[in-house]
Amino acid sequence: MKVMAAAFVAALIIAFCAPVVLNQFEWSSAEQGSSTSVRLD
Amino acid sequence: MNMKLLGATVLTLATLLFNPVWAEDAPAVDRTATGGAQTLEDIMARQEKLKVDESFRSENLGNPGSAAAITEQLGTRGGVSDADTWRGIRYNESDIKTQARGPAADVLIQDGGMPWYKLRQGPIITYGGGALLGIIILLVVFYFVRGKIMIDGGPSGNKIERFKAIERFGHWLLAGSFIALALTGLLTLMGRSFLIPVIGHEAYSTLAVGSKWLHNNVAWAFMLGLVMTFCMWVAHNIPNKLDWQWIKAGGGIFSKSHPSSKKFNAGQKIIFWTVMVLGVSVSLSGLSLLFPFEMPMFAGTFSTLNGILGTDFPTALTPHEEMQYANIWHSIVAFAMMVAIIAHIYIGSVGMEGAFDAMGNGQVDREWARQHHDLWVEEVEAKQGKGGST
Ligand code: HEM
């Protein structure tokens, strides 16, 4: 049962880290269409 | 009398086979009277939901080769009329220049929106939700008819290790994230129909934003769990002859017998492969939704399918249509997985005495193991006999 709880916590940790890590690669769907991704070229 | 009825039925069914309605194309239309433009027949055919070959419009986009001199009418437009331009926009053939940099910004008209919306709000919710209720009812009935599957003669009290900590970790990473994904996914799909009327827009909005966050981000834990369990268990899930015997005996579920099995029986192998195949599919379509327009997959998949099956799936899809297909497919696969998993959860918990321990603390009762996985117990005992008490 400890392992089960640990895995649930791990799932949450992964969930919290995912957007942070994705942002490092500028891989965010939330960024789409925001000012940084609008280029007038 | 009965024979006549039978004959009539067979005849009706046979005519259905040849009934052109199945894939009916509109009859060829003579468009000389309109100079190649749309005719009343085209409009009527579309109203009857016949498949109209639209190439007379989609390819009629003007002819720069016959452009008039700049001093003449239409001269500056390079042989393209207003109508030609609009057809180009309508069929996504125009070279659109826009300041908006989104990947789909240069598609100005796409008409997949309403069919997608109706499919999602209608049949997907009805049949998907129905399937979930159906499997739950079936399991309740099964519980009352068959009852909990008990250890014959009761537990021995002597334990044997079934899953190591890392295996249980992988399982619960997969299971915990799947349940979170299933609940938040259902909330996103059905909230508009069922929750807003009850809790109102404001409360639902908060719930929906939170559920979207969790769904988008916990998906990575699901994918990791999927990879972990695949690597750890695939070797035990290769089908073999024994599985066929297990299936023929119906797993002993109704005969109350215990067909032989190694570490995983045929029923578990079915769950394993269902989870793996559907899990990969739901992950891929999910990624395609998570990074909008960046990972279109359906045009390619459809053209491969057309090549193999000779089907006629569309292969020229606008970015939006790609997203619509990904969304619908994602929900269908998710529902199929949920149905399988609800049955799995039942048998792994309330449905069978002693099963939960395997994933609970990893130690199962030796008698449980002998009855459900006799050959696996023999293997483990043989190994322990050889290599001491590991
Ligand atoms: C509360 C929920 C769940 C419970 C109580 C549960 C319980 C179990 C148990 C007891 C086993 C081991 C069976 C044995 O000893 O032979 C098992 C195996 C397994 N579980 Fe779960 N599970 C749950 C959720 C899930 C979910 C959500 C997934 C996947 C999305 C999943 C995938 C698997 C797979 C692939 C196996 C190996 C094959 C099998 O035994 O059927 N489980 N589960």
XYZ file of C-alpha atoms and ligand atoms in Angstrom:
474
model
C 0.000 0.000 0.000
C 2.970 2.323 0.595
C 4.069 1.737 -2.964
C 0.583 2.615 -4.176
C 0.609 5.908 -2.287
C 4.118 6.639 -3.556
C 3.015 6.064 -7.142
C 0.019 8.400 -6.739
C 2.285 11.100 -5.326
C 4.743 10.485 -8.168
C 1.917 10.954 -10.692
C 1.142 14.345 -9.124
C 4.789 15.366 -9.045
C 5.111 14.483 -12.716
C 1.974 16.513 -13.428
C 3.407 19.579 -11.665
C 6.794 19.247 -13.356
C 5.478 18.594 -16.875
C 4.517 22.188 -17.805
C 7.736 23.548 -16.298
C 9.883 21.129 -18.285
C 7.872 21.661 -21.483
C 8.339 25.404 -21.151
C 12.094 24.913 -21.247
C 11.671 23.579 -24.754
C 9.112 26.293 -25.554
C 6.726 23.447 -26.020
C 3.650 24.849 -24.484
C 0.234 24.738 -26.014
C -0.694 27.671 -23.780
C 1.885 29.811 -25.601
C 0.147 29.436 -28.915
C -1.078 32.683 -30.344
C 0.311 34.698 -27.441
C 2.453 37.738 -28.097
C 5.802 35.932 -28.066
C 4.791 33.616 -30.868
C 3.383 36.356 -33.098
C 6.026 37.469 -35.565
C 5.408 40.030 -38.234
C 7.683 38.698 -40.925
C -45.766 -19.400 -44.733
C -42.614 -19.380 -42.727
C -40.560 -20.285 -45.781
C -42.130 -17.404 -47.670
C -41.263 -15.039 -44.864
C -37.732 -16.352 -44.782
C -37.442 -16.016 -48.565
C -38.685 -12.459 -48.448
C -36.234 -11.584 -45.693
C -33.312 -13.102 -47.565
C -34.335 -11.259 -50.709
C -34.585 -7.955 -48.865
C -31.216 -8.477 -47.285
C -29.718 -9.468 -50.638
C -31.073 -6.359 -52.333
C -29.519 -4.339 -49.555
C -26.151 -5.718 -50.614
C -26.571 -4.249 -54.040
C -28.394 -1.190 -52.891
C -26.526 1.781 -54.277
C -27.485 3.792 -51.174
C -24.460 2.446 -49.295
C -21.933 4.571 -51.097
C -24.128 6.386 -53.491
C -22.478 8.982 -55.652
C -24.610 11.607 -57.267
C -25.234 10.831 -60.956
C -22.953 12.660 -63.359
C -24.311 16.125 -64.076
C -24.243 17.946 -67.386
C -23.141 21.473 -66.555
C -22.874 22.928 -70.074
C -25.972 25.057 -69.514
C -24.294 26.874 -66.608
C -20.899 27.049 -68.253
C -19.481 24.528 -65.765
C -20.950 26.203 -62.683
C -23.227 24.637 -60.112
C -26.608 23.406 -61.328
C -29.916 22.749 -59.629
C -29.098 19.015 -59.776
C -25.951 19.593 -57.726
C -27.893 21.459 -55.075
C -30.644 18.830 -54.965
C -28.098 16.012 -54.785
C -26.410 17.675 -51.828
C -29.773 18.059 -50.123
C -30.390 14.347 -50.557
C -27.043 13.774 -48.862
C -25.550 12.170 -51.975
C -21.812 12.368 -52.394
C -21.214 15.184 -54.857
C -17.885 15.298 -56.623
C -16.902 18.873 -55.823
C -13.943 19.040 -58.160
C -15.943 21.124 -60.647
C -15.792 23.841 -57.987
C -12.643 23.090 -56.036
C -10.550 23.018 -59.215
C -12.266 25.940 -60.869
C -10.036 28.631 -59.464
C -9.454 30.845 -62.471
C -6.786 30.687 -65.107
C -3.843 33.081 -64.885
C -2.826 31.874 -68.358
C -5.837 33.622 -69.843
C -5.379 36.794 -67.827
C -6.494 39.851 -69.658
C -4.177 42.783 -70.131
C -3.971 45.101 -67.172
C -6.057 47.670 -68.990
C -8.945 45.257 -69.475
C -11.623 44.071 -67.091
C -10.244 41.688 -64.465
C -6.820 42.456 -65.814
C -5.221 43.235 -62.475
C -6.578 40.069 -60.930
C -4.605 37.828 -63.202
C -7.465 35.929 -64.759
C -9.105 35.186 -61.439
C -12.595 36.454 -60.667
C -14.095 37.151 -57.248
C -15.957 33.871 -57.428
C -12.731 32.035 -58.263
C -11.043 33.632 -55.262
C -13.843 32.650 -52.916
C -13.795 29.096 -54.218
C -10.066 29.055 -53.557
C -10.670 30.154 -49.967
C -13.539 27.707 -49.572
C -11.405 24.760 -50.713
C -8.257 25.921 -48.981
C -6.418 26.369 -52.281
C -5.611 30.056 -51.921
C -2.253 31.357 -50.869
C -3.403 33.179 -47.735
C -1.136 35.772 -46.173
C -1.922 36.701 -42.601
C -0.196 38.305 -39.648
C -1.587 35.718 -37.241
C 1.147 33.115 -36.860
C -0.864 30.157 -35.572
C -0.202 27.045 -37.646
C -3.782 26.960 -38.916
C -4.197 30.695 -39.401
C -4.182 30.430 -43.176
C -7.296 28.260 -43.277
C -10.164 30.739 -43.499
C -13.060 28.328 -44.083
C -13.427 24.760 -42.873
C -16.765 23.059 -42.508
C -15.984 20.102 -40.228
C -16.979 22.000 -37.102
C -20.671 21.237 -36.860
C -20.479 17.508 -37.736
C -17.674 17.175 -35.155
C -19.627 19.083 -32.518
C -22.769 17.025 -33.103
C -20.907 13.742 -33.013
C -19.183 14.695 -29.776
C -22.274 16.009 -28.017
C -24.501 13.240 -29.367
C -23.431 9.668 -30.137
C -20.086 9.880 -28.306
C -21.759 10.847 -25.040
C -24.736 8.522 -25.543
C -22.894 5.374 -26.587
C -19.787 6.042 -24.515
C -21.752 6.783 -21.375
C -24.082 3.873 -22.161
C -21.134 1.491 -22.447
C -19.858 2.555 -19.021
C -23.280 2.086 -17.411
C -23.658 -1.198 -19.294
C -20.436 -2.724 -17.980
C -21.220 -1.579 -14.439
C -24.680 -3.191 -14.577
C -23.176 -6.346 -16.070
C -20.647 -6.565 -13.247
C -23.314 -6.039 -10.587
C -25.377 -8.834 -12.164
C -22.252 -11.014 -12.366
C -21.554 -10.356 -8.705
C -25.032 -11.503 -7.706
C -25.082 -14.515 -10.045
C -21.555 -15.818 -9.580
C -20.604 -14.125 -6.337
C -17.095 -13.344 -5.196
C -14.556 -15.863 -6.495
C -13.217 -17.416 -3.310
C -10.065 -19.394 -2.569
C -11.257 -23.036 -2.468
C -10.605 -24.340 1.013
C -9.702 -20.869 2.231
C -6.335 -19.112 2.407
C -3.334 -21.135 3.571
C -1.762 -18.260 5.457
C 1.516 -18.934 3.682
C 2.598 -16.078 1.341
C 4.479 -15.939 -1.933
C 5.823 -12.802 -3.621
C 3.863 -11.945 -6.751
C 4.977 -8.439 -7.734
C 8.111 -6.548 -6.732
C 7.839 -2.982 -5.436
C 8.911 -1.520 -8.785
C 6.204 -3.518 -10.576
C 3.558 -2.311 -8.162
C 4.863 1.235 -8.517
C 4.523 1.033 -12.293
C 1.038 -0.414 -11.984
C -0.197 2.268 -9.607
C 1.432 5.050 -11.602
C -0.511 3.776 -14.598
C -3.701 3.153 -12.623
C -3.651 6.360 -10.569
C -3.064 8.535 -13.595
C -5.601 6.608 -15.685
C -8.345 7.113 -13.134
C -7.506 10.829 -12.892
C -7.535 11.050 -16.693
C -10.821 9.150 -16.974
C -12.615 11.336 -14.433
C -11.309 14.642 -15.790
C -11.888 13.486 -19.364
C -15.503 12.589 -18.637
C -15.942 15.912 -16.877
C -14.667 17.756 -19.945
C -16.816 15.753 -22.341
C -20.038 15.634 -20.366
C -19.832 18.660 -18.064
C -21.575 20.976 -20.477
C -24.565 18.669 -20.743
C -24.832 17.367 -17.204
C -22.968 19.620 -14.763
C -23.663 23.162 -15.918
C -27.435 22.687 -15.469
C -26.787 21.514 -11.894
C -23.922 23.625 -10.530
C -24.037 26.612 -12.882
C -21.487 28.154 -15.204
C -19.216 29.736 -12.649
C -18.607 26.678 -10.496
C -18.256 24.521 -13.585
C -15.720 26.901 -15.082
C -13.426 26.528 -12.061
C -13.866 22.779 -12.132
C -13.241 22.605 -15.888
C -10.064 24.714 -15.730
C -8.678 22.513 -12.949
C -9.680 19.348 -14.703
C -8.075 20.476 -17.964
C -4.846 21.231 -16.109
C -4.812 17.828 -14.458
C -5.776 15.988 -17.657
C -3.083 17.708 -19.745
C -0.309 17.205 -17.231
C -0.996 13.874 -15.557
C -0.999 12.337 -19.041
C 2.808 12.193 -18.817
C 2.606 9.972 -15.729
C 0.235 7.696 -17.638
C 2.671 7.401 -20.527
C 5.534 6.635 -18.157
C 3.430 4.003 -16.366
C 2.517 2.502 -19.715
C 6.161 2.185 -20.753
C 7.176 0.783 -17.344
C 4.485 -1.910 -17.201
C 5.089 -2.814 -20.822
C 8.801 -3.371 -20.260
C 8.297 -5.336 -17.043
C 5.436 -7.578 -18.143
C 5.577 -8.070 -21.889
C 7.645 -11.241 -21.595
C 4.911 -12.837 -19.461
C 2.158 -11.805 -21.857
C 3.179 -13.533 -25.071
C 0.202 -15.710 -26.070
C 0.733 -19.476 -26.105
C -1.180 -22.768 -26.401
C -2.120 -22.740 -22.745
C -4.126 -19.576 -23.290
C -6.324 -21.328 -25.791
C -7.187 -23.984 -23.210
C -7.854 -21.311 -20.627
C -10.216 -19.549 -23.015
C -11.985 -22.820 -23.943
C -12.582 -23.439 -20.237
C -13.980 -19.892 -20.007
C -11.311 -19.221 -17.413
C -13.238 -21.525 -15.105
C -15.381 -18.529 -14.224
C -18.695 -20.361 -14.469
C -17.554 -23.962 -14.180
C -15.755 -23.005 -10.964
C -12.725 -24.910 -12.175
C -9.143 -23.617 -12.332
C -7.563 -24.021 -15.777
C -3.758 -24.074 -15.686
C -1.895 -20.841 -16.068
C 1.580 -19.349 -15.781
C 2.186 -15.868 -14.371
C -0.641 -14.294 -16.386
C -3.700 -16.187 -17.645
C -5.341 -15.502 -21.012
C -7.847 -13.083 -19.485
C -5.021 -11.024 -18.014
C -3.119 -11.130 -21.291
C -6.192 -9.717 -22.988
C -6.270 -6.886 -20.441
C -2.529 -6.333 -20.868
C -2.672 -6.047 -24.650
C -5.862 -3.981 -24.567
C -4.172 -1.532 -22.204
C -0.975 -1.433 -24.286
C -2.525 -1.042 -27.738
C -5.306 1.331 -26.729
C -2.944 3.098 -24.321
C -0.522 3.942 -27.129
C -3.372 5.057 -29.367
C -4.957 7.263 -26.709
C -1.501 8.727 -25.926
C -0.740 9.534 -29.567
C -4.115 11.134 -30.227
C -3.762 12.944 -26.894
C -0.362 14.360 -27.852
C -1.859 15.479 -31.123
C -4.493 17.383 -29.117
C -1.987 18.709 -26.585
C 0.114 20.392 -29.255
C -2.591 21.730 -31.545
C -1.824 21.459 -35.267
C 1.771 20.368 -34.597
C 1.296 16.615 -34.837
C -1.369 15.836 -37.423
C -1.716 12.066 -37.729
C -4.940 11.244 -39.478
C -4.191 12.089 -43.100
C -1.182 9.761 -42.921
C -3.069 7.053 -41.049
C -5.970 7.248 -43.488
C -3.753 6.960 -46.536
C -2.012 3.910 -45.031
C -5.425 2.375 -44.267
C -6.678 3.146 -47.759
C -3.600 1.426 -49.143
C -4.150 -1.714 -47.071
C -7.935 -1.997 -46.941
C -8.826 -0.250 -50.182
C -11.047 2.125 -48.208
C -11.798 5.682 -49.184
C -10.968 7.751 -46.099
C -10.194 11.398 -46.821
C -6.478 12.137 -47.018
C -6.583 15.874 -47.671
C -7.489 17.252 -44.244
C -7.385 20.815 -43.002
C -5.512 21.303 -39.716
C -8.860 21.691 -37.954
C -10.185 18.439 -39.358
C -7.054 16.711 -38.099
C -7.867 18.009 -34.623
C -11.506 16.965 -34.916
C -10.558 13.412 -35.859
C -7.968 13.276 -33.078
C -10.571 14.403 -30.570
C -13.238 11.916 -31.637
C -10.748 9.046 -31.818
C -9.295 9.988 -28.422
C -12.750 9.706 -26.825
C -13.676 6.437 -28.546
C -10.442 4.753 -27.478
C -10.735 6.181 -23.975
C -14.238 4.737 -23.573
C -13.099 1.318 -24.797
C -10.278 1.424 -22.244
C -12.559 2.512 -19.429
C -14.929 -0.386 -20.134
C -12.049 -2.890 -20.005
C -10.536 -1.266 -16.914
C -13.791 -1.203 -14.941
C -14.001 -4.982 -15.408
C -10.319 -5.257 -14.450
C -10.812 -3.214 -11.275
C -13.778 -5.376 -10.344
C -11.892 -8.666 -10.641
C -8.792 -7.203 -8.976
C -10.714 -6.001 -5.927
C -14.235 -7.031 -4.836
C -14.595 -9.770 -7.466
C -11.920 -12.187 -6.248
C -10.691 -13.098 -2.800
C -6.945 -12.585 -2.437
C -6.358 -10.807 -5.776
C -5.805 -7.282 -4.462
C -2.892 -8.366 -2.283
C -0.853 -8.952 -5.449
C -0.853 -5.188 -6.084
C -1.407 -4.199 -2.444
C 1.712 -5.455 -0.718
C 2.947 -7.807 -3.416
C 2.480 -10.958 -1.315
C -0.316 -13.353 -2.285
C -1.610 -16.390 -0.471
C 0.132 -19.511 -1.758
C -3.208 -21.304 -2.096
C -4.622 -18.434 -4.191
C -1.540 -18.622 -6.383
C -1.830 -22.435 -6.756
C -5.454 -22.156 -7.841
C -5.059 -19.299 -10.321
C -1.463 -19.564 -11.482
C -0.381 -23.162 -10.767
C 2.456 -23.313 -13.305
C 3.881 -19.971 -12.157
C 3.978 -21.217 -8.541
C 5.802 -24.363 -9.703
C 8.331 -22.216 -11.572
C 8.914 -19.948 -8.586
C 9.238 -22.876 -6.189
C 11.640 -24.670 -8.523
C 13.789 -21.530 -8.714
C 13.733 -21.061 -4.963
C 14.657 -24.709 -4.484
C 17.695 -24.190 -6.706
C 18.867 -20.763 -5.662
C 18.024 -20.804 -1.971
C 15.270 -18.673 -0.502
C 15.255 -15.653 -2.807
C -8.336 0.630 -8.489
C -7.931 0.198 -9.640
C -7.164 -1.070 -9.903
C -7.030 -2.224 -9.161
C -7.675 -2.534 -7.815
C -6.149 -3.096 -9.886
C -5.719 -4.329 -9.454
C -4.814 -5.158 -10.101
C -4.301 -6.386 -9.612
C -4.662 -7.004 -8.274
C -3.451 -6.898 -10.547
C -2.646 -8.199 -10.447
C -3.403 -9.383 -10.865
C -2.599 -10.607 -10.580
O -2.063 -10.737 -9.474
O -2.486 -11.447 -11.459
C -3.434 -5.982 -11.654
C -2.722 -6.150 -12.832
C -2.737 -5.286 -13.920
N -3.350 -4.026 -13.957
Fe -4.539 -3.245 -12.493
N -5.785 -2.490 -11.072
C -6.391 -1.261 -11.120
C -6.327 -0.315 -12.138
C -5.631 -0.525 -13.325
C -5.600 0.436 -14.427
C -6.327 1.758 -14.429
C -4.832 -0.117 -15.408
C -4.448 0.429 -16.774
C -4.853 1.514 -17.293
C -4.374 -1.405 -14.933
C -3.571 -2.260 -15.651
C -3.145 -3.489 -15.214
C -2.400 -4.411 -16.030
C -1.970 -4.197 -17.484
C -2.150 -5.539 -15.224
C -1.413 -6.820 -15.656
C -2.367 -7.756 -16.351
C -3.448 -8.265 -15.456
O -3.164 -8.727 -14.349
O -4.608 -8.207 -15.872
N -4.878 -1.617 -13.665
N -4.265 -4.900 -11.361
